[in-house]
Structures are given as structure tokens and as C-alpha cells.
Amino acid sequence: MPLIDPVLLKSRLGLLAGRFDVDAFEECDSTSSELMRRADLGAPAGTVIVADRQSAGRGRRGRQWLSAPEASLTFSLLWRFSGSPARLAGLSLAVGVALARALEGLGAQGICLKWPNDVLLRQGDDYAKLAGILVELASDRRGIQAVIGIGINLSAPTVELPQPVAGLDQAMAALPERHLVLAAVLSALAGVLDAFAVDGFASSKNEWQQRHAWQDAAVQLLDDGSAPLLGRCAGVDADGALLLETASGMQRIFSGDVSLRRA
Ligand code: ATP
């Protein structure tokens, strides 16, 4: 039996239950890959795939996302938008706002966001990665399909990773039962994604900015193959672009294939 019971989850979702169609697995390759296959077969918006274990969990640029059944909550949500893909700039940032809102609503403290797609936990002067977000877009005759993959560490991974990692159990006195966590995140996502469909990232920008981990910090932007770009992190604009104040002036950075590090 998978750790998530879709019937119990529906009861936790209350009035929003009708907006989600949840399928749970003990194991799959990647919840986003499984959801894309379902989307190709016509799965509706609101379809959710959740898995205890992934054999090929993905991050950006083919990176690996690690999870362990008891220690993680790993799922993907299908959503559809009308209009052009350019409208979806900033979607992964808006998803971060939904995650932060949900976790704070459950009592978590110290939740911060890092451009473009990380949820961090503040630990003294440092930050550790608490959750990862991977948004993959595709167009079809119904408009734009967004597969929103989310991995939350309920407790910190025990494997060695290049950057500090954290678990939700470090952000709150007592970890809520996992169905409650998933229901809270899905509910927050419904609210944020509805607003995003109307106003794009502008609807979440202020909330993102309030939780920005590295506001005004010296950072370096790493782009495979070129020298790091140094600057001061001035926040994000209404399109979700990073505003980087560099020696040659303010630059707008779009998500692309870059990574941000503290200088
Ligand atoms: P960055 O922007 O910091 O370069 P990224 O956004 O490219 O990171 P993601 O795609 O979000 O990274 O996540 C993949 C990376 O996260 C992996 O390369 C690994 O270092 C790290 N990672 C993998 N699993 C976990 C986990 N459970 N908790 C925290 N970090 C993880």
C-alpha cells in the first residue's frame, strides 16, 4: 500500500477535493514522467501523481532528485493554461510561493525562496534546501500544459549532497501527518495557480519578494561554460526574472540554465 491514500487525501482536501484527481504509487520512475504519459493520453488539469519512491527522480538539467519513502513527499501536478508559453514566465517562482504559504500555514518557520526554483530553510546565517520544484511545459491543442514536480524533504536526506539540506521537521515543533501536508500544498497551489492564470507572476511577486533568501546579497551566477557573473541580488520583476546589479548595470536574468550561488 502506498503511503498516500487518495481517499483520505480527498477528505483532507475538503471543498477542493473535486479539483484534484490523485493516483498514488509505491514506486515509479519519476512522478513527472508518469504524469506526462497520462497528459499525453488526455488526463485533465488537477491530475496528481504521488509516489513513495522514484527510481529516476529529476531536477533541472538532468540532475537527480533524491527521496526516501518515509522521509519525503514527492508528487507532480498537471495544470493547463491558455495563451502563449511566454505568459508562463515565473511559474516555478509562483509554485514556490504556494509551497511556502502552505508550509507556513502548517506552522513552519524560516521558509525562504531562492531564485528560480528552490525552497530553503533558514538556519542561522545559512540556508539549506528543503524542497525542489521542477516545472516542465509543453503545448498541445488545449493550450499549455504544465507538469509541476515537487519534492519536499519531511526529514533531511542522509546522503551527502553538494549543498546543505534540511527537512520540514526542522522547521516546526511537530511534523503534521503527510496527508495534511500534501492537502495543504495542493490547496495553496490551486489558489496561486488560479491567480497566475489571470495575472501571471505579478500576482505572487510581492509574496515571493518577502521570502527572498538572498535579497541584496552578493551572488554569482553560474552558467555552464562561461565565467561566473558577479552581482548584487536586487530581487525579481513581475515576469519572474532575477534582477542582478552588476558592474555594467542592472541585468534581467531569465531562468534558462543558470544556477545562483552566494559569492
Ligand atoms: P541550483 O539552482 O542551486 O543550481 P537546481 O535548481 O539546478 O539547483 P534542482 O534541479 O532544484 O537543482 O535539484 C537538483 C539538485 O538538488 C541536485 O543536483 C542535488 O544537488 C540536490 N538534491 C537532490 N535531492 C535533494 C533533496 N532531497 N534535498 C535537497 N537537495 C537535493
Coordinates of C-alpha atoms and ligand atoms in Angstrom, one line a residue:
M1 CA 0.0 0.0 0.0
P2 CA 1.4 3.4 -0.9
L3 CA 1.9 5.9 2.0
I4 CA -0.7 8.2 0.5
D5 CA -4.2 7.0 0.4
P6 CA -6.1 9.1 -2.3
V7 CA -9.4 8.6 -0.4
L8 CA -8.0 10.0 2.8
L9 CA -6.3 12.8 0.9
K10 CA -9.7 13.8 -0.7
S11 CA -11.2 14.1 2.8
R12 CA -8.3 16.3 3.9
L13 CA -8.8 18.5 0.7
G14 CA -12.4 19.2 1.8
L15 CA -14.2 21.6 -0.6
L16 CA -11.2 21.5 -3.1
A17 CA -11.4 17.7 -3.4
G18 CA -13.3 17.9 -6.7
R19 CA -10.4 19.8 -8.3
F20 CA -7.8 17.1 -7.9
D21 CA -7.6 13.5 -9.3
V22 CA -5.0 11.7 -7.3
D23 CA -3.2 8.4 -8.0
A24 CA -0.6 7.0 -5.6
F25 CA 2.2 4.6 -6.3
E26 CA 4.7 2.8 -4.1
E27 CA 7.3 3.3 -6.9
C28 CA 7.6 4.9 -10.3
D29 CA 10.4 6.2 -12.5
S30 CA 9.5 9.8 -11.9
T31 CA 6.1 11.3 -10.9
S32 CA 6.5 13.9 -13.6
S33 CA 7.4 11.3 -16.3
E34 CA 4.3 9.3 -15.3
L35 CA 2.1 12.4 -15.3
M36 CA 3.4 13.4 -18.8
R37 CA 2.4 10.0 -20.1
R38 CA -1.1 10.5 -18.6
A39 CA -1.3 14.0 -20.0
D40 CA -0.5 12.6 -23.5
L41 CA -3.5 10.3 -23.0
G42 CA -5.7 13.3 -22.1
A43 CA -5.5 13.4 -18.3
P44 CA -7.4 16.5 -17.0
A45 CA -5.9 19.5 -15.2
G46 CA -5.7 18.7 -11.5
T47 CA -4.3 15.2 -12.0
V48 CA -1.8 14.4 -9.3
I49 CA 0.7 11.5 -9.2
V50 CA 2.4 10.8 -5.9
A51 CA 5.0 8.1 -5.3
D52 CA 6.8 6.8 -2.2
R53 CA 9.9 6.0 -4.2
Q54 CA 11.2 7.3 -7.5
S55 CA 13.8 5.3 -9.5
A56 CA 14.7 8.3 -11.7
G57 CA 13.7 11.5 -9.8
R58 CA 14.7 14.6 -11.8
G59 CA 15.9 18.1 -11.0
R60 CA 16.8 20.7 -13.6
R61 CA 19.3 19.9 -16.4
G62 CA 19.1 16.2 -15.8
R63 CA 20.2 16.5 -12.2
Q64 CA 18.9 13.9 -9.8
W65 CA 16.3 14.4 -7.1
L66 CA 16.8 12.0 -4.2
S67 CA 13.9 10.9 -2.0
A68 CA 13.2 8.1 0.5
P69 CA 9.7 6.8 1.3
E70 CA 9.3 7.8 4.9
A71 CA 11.4 11.0 4.7
S72 CA 9.9 12.6 1.6
L73 CA 6.8 13.8 -0.1
T74 CA 7.2 13.5 -3.9
F75 CA 4.4 14.3 -6.3
S76 CA 3.6 16.1 -9.6
L77 CA 0.5 18.1 -10.5
L78 CA -0.9 18.7 -14.0
W79 CA -2.3 22.2 -14.8
R80 CA -3.3 23.8 -18.1
F81 CA -3.1 27.4 -19.2
S82 CA -4.3 29.3 -22.2
G83 CA -2.2 31.7 -24.3
S84 CA 1.4 31.6 -25.2
P85 CA 4.3 30.0 -23.2
A86 CA 5.8 33.5 -22.7
R87 CA 2.9 34.1 -20.2
L88 CA 4.2 31.3 -18.0
A89 CA 7.4 33.1 -17.1
G90 CA 7.7 33.0 -13.4
L91 CA 5.5 29.9 -12.9
S92 CA 8.2 28.0 -10.9
L93 CA 8.6 31.0 -8.7
A94 CA 4.8 31.2 -8.1
V95 CA 4.8 27.5 -7.2
G96 CA 7.5 28.3 -4.6
V97 CA 5.1 30.9 -3.1
A98 CA 2.4 28.3 -2.9
L99 CA 4.7 25.9 -1.1
A100 CA 5.9 28.5 1.3
R101 CA 2.4 29.6 2.1
A102 CA 1.2 26.0 2.7
L103 CA 4.2 25.1 4.9
E104 CA 3.9 28.3 6.9
G105 CA 0.1 27.6 7.3
L106 CA 1.1 24.3 8.9
G107 CA 3.3 26.2 11.4
A108 CA 6.7 26.1 9.6
Q109 CA 9.1 28.9 10.3
G110 CA 12.1 30.2 8.4
I111 CA 10.9 29.2 4.9
C112 CA 12.7 31.2 2.2
L113 CA 12.8 31.2 -1.5
K114 CA 15.8 31.2 -3.8
W115 CA 15.6 32.1 -7.5
P116 CA 14.4 30.4 -9.5
N117 CA 13.0 27.2 -8.0
D118 CA 14.3 26.3 -4.6
V119 CA 12.6 26.4 -1.2
L120 CA 15.1 26.9 1.6
L121 CA 15.1 26.7 5.3
R122 CA 16.9 29.5 7.1
Q123 CA 19.4 28.1 9.7
G124 CA 21.2 30.9 11.5
D125 CA 23.0 32.9 8.7
D126 CA 22.9 30.0 6.3
Y127 CA 20.2 28.3 4.2
A128 CA 19.5 24.7 3.5
K129 CA 17.4 23.2 0.7
L130 CA 14.1 21.9 1.9
A131 CA 12.2 21.3 -1.3
G132 CA 12.8 21.3 -5.0
I133 CA 10.4 22.4 -7.8
L134 CA 10.7 21.3 -11.4
V135 CA 8.2 22.9 -13.9
E136 CA 8.1 21.3 -17.4
L137 CA 5.9 22.9 -20.1
A138 CA 4.5 21.6 -23.3
S139 CA 2.0 22.9 -25.8
D140 CA -0.9 20.9 -27.2
R141 CA -4.2 21.7 -28.9
R142 CA -5.7 22.5 -25.5
G143 CA -3.1 25.2 -24.7
I144 CA -0.1 24.9 -22.5
Q145 CA 0.3 22.0 -20.2
A146 CA 2.4 22.4 -17.1
V147 CA 3.8 19.4 -15.2
I148 CA 4.7 20.7 -11.8
G149 CA 7.0 18.4 -9.9
I150 CA 7.6 18.9 -6.2
G151 CA 9.8 17.1 -3.8
I152 CA 9.6 18.0 -0.1
N153 CA 12.1 16.7 2.5
L154 CA 10.0 15.8 5.5
S155 CA 13.3 15.0 7.2
A156 CA 16.7 15.8 5.8
P157 CA 18.3 13.3 3.4
T158 CA 21.0 11.3 5.0
V159 CA 23.1 11.0 1.8
E160 CA 25.9 13.5 1.1
L161 CA 24.9 16.3 -1.3
P162 CA 26.9 19.3 -2.6
Q163 CA 24.7 21.9 -0.8
P164 CA 23.2 21.9 2.7
V165 CA 19.9 20.1 3.0
A166 CA 17.1 20.4 5.5
G167 CA 13.8 18.6 6.5
L168 CA 10.4 20.1 7.4
D169 CA 10.8 18.5 10.8
Q170 CA 13.5 21.1 11.5
A171 CA 11.1 24.0 10.7
M172 CA 8.3 23.1 13.1
A173 CA 7.7 21.6 16.5
A174 CA 5.8 18.5 15.3
L175 CA 5.6 17.3 11.7
P176 CA 1.9 17.0 10.6
E177 CA 0.7 13.7 9.1
R178 CA 1.7 13.5 5.4
H179 CA -1.8 13.7 4.0
L180 CA -2.3 17.0 5.8
V181 CA 1.0 18.3 4.3
L182 CA 0.0 17.3 0.7
A183 CA -3.6 18.6 1.1
A184 CA -2.2 22.0 2.3
V185 CA 0.2 22.2 -0.6
L186 CA -2.4 21.3 -3.2
S187 CA -4.9 23.8 -1.7
A188 CA -2.3 26.6 -1.8
L189 CA -1.3 25.6 -5.4
A190 CA -4.9 25.9 -6.5
G191 CA -5.1 29.4 -5.2
V192 CA -1.8 30.5 -6.6
L193 CA -2.3 28.9 -10.0
D194 CA -5.8 30.4 -10.4
A195 CA -4.3 33.8 -9.7
F196 CA -1.4 33.1 -12.0
A197 CA -3.8 32.2 -14.9
V198 CA -5.2 35.7 -14.7
D199 CA -2.3 37.9 -13.8
G200 CA 0.8 35.8 -14.3
F201 CA 3.7 36.0 -11.7
A202 CA 2.7 39.6 -10.9
S203 CA 0.0 38.1 -8.6
S204 CA 2.7 36.3 -6.5
K205 CA 5.6 38.7 -6.8
N206 CA 5.3 40.6 -3.5
E207 CA 4.9 37.3 -1.6
W208 CA 8.0 35.9 -3.3
Q209 CA 9.9 39.0 -2.6
Q210 CA 9.0 38.9 1.1
R211 CA 10.6 35.5 1.4
H212 CA 13.6 36.1 -0.8
A213 CA 16.5 34.4 0.9
W214 CA 19.3 36.5 -0.8
Q215 CA 17.8 39.9 -1.2
D216 CA 20.7 42.4 -1.6
A217 CA 23.3 39.6 -1.1
A218 CA 26.4 39.4 -3.2
V219 CA 25.9 36.4 -5.6
Q220 CA 27.4 34.7 -8.6
L221 CA 25.5 33.4 -11.5
L222 CA 26.9 30.2 -12.9
D223 CA 26.3 29.4 -16.5
D224 CA 27.9 26.2 -17.9
G225 CA 31.0 27.1 -19.9
S226 CA 31.2 30.8 -19.1
A227 CA 32.8 32.8 -16.3
P228 CA 30.6 33.5 -13.3
L229 CA 28.6 36.7 -13.4
L230 CA 29.0 38.6 -10.1
G231 CA 26.5 41.0 -8.8
R232 CA 24.1 42.1 -6.1
C233 CA 20.8 40.3 -5.9
A234 CA 18.1 43.0 -6.3
G235 CA 15.1 40.7 -6.3
V236 CA 12.7 39.7 -9.1
D237 CA 10.5 41.6 -11.5
A238 CA 6.8 40.9 -12.5
D239 CA 8.0 38.4 -15.1
G240 CA 9.9 36.4 -12.6
A241 CA 13.3 37.5 -14.0
L242 CA 16.1 37.9 -11.5
L243 CA 17.4 41.5 -11.2
L244 CA 21.1 41.4 -10.9
E245 CA 23.0 44.6 -10.3
T246 CA 26.4 44.1 -12.0
A247 CA 29.4 46.3 -12.7
S248 CA 27.9 47.0 -16.1
G249 CA 24.4 47.9 -14.8
M250 CA 21.2 46.1 -13.9
Q251 CA 20.7 42.8 -15.8
R252 CA 17.4 40.8 -16.1
I253 CA 18.2 37.1 -15.9
F254 CA 15.6 34.6 -17.2
S255 CA 15.6 31.2 -15.7
G256 CA 17.3 29.3 -18.5
D257 CA 20.1 27.0 -17.4
V258 CA 21.8 29.1 -14.8
S259 CA 22.5 28.5 -11.1
L260 CA 22.7 31.1 -8.4
R261 CA 25.3 30.9 -5.6
R262 CA 26.3 33.2 -2.8
A263 CA 29.5 35.0 -3.7
Ligands
ATP1 P1 20.7 25.3 -8.3 O1 19.7 26.3 -8.9 O2 21.0 25.5 -6.9 O3 21.8 25.0 -9.2 P2 19.0 23.4 -9.2 O4 17.8 24.2 -9.2 O5 19.6 23.2 -10.6 O6 20.0 23.9 -8.2 P3 17.3 21.2 -8.7 O7 17.1 20.8 -10.0 O8 16.2 22.0 -8.0 O9 18.7 22.0 -8.6 O10 17.6 20.0 -7.8 C1 18.6 19.1 -8.1 C2 19.8 19.2 -7.1 O11 19.3 19.3 -5.8 C3 20.7 18.0 -7.2 O12 21.8 18.3 -8.1 C4 21.2 17.8 -5.7 O13 22.4 18.6 -5.5 C5 20.1 18.5 -4.9 N1 19.2 17.5 -4.3 C6 18.8 16.3 -4.8 N2 18.0 15.7 -3.9 C7 17.8 16.5 -2.9 C8 17.0 16.5 -1.7 N3 16.2 15.5 -1.4 N4 17.1 17.6 -0.9 C9 17.9 18.6 -1.2 N5 18.6 18.7 -2.3 C10 18.6 17.7 -3.1

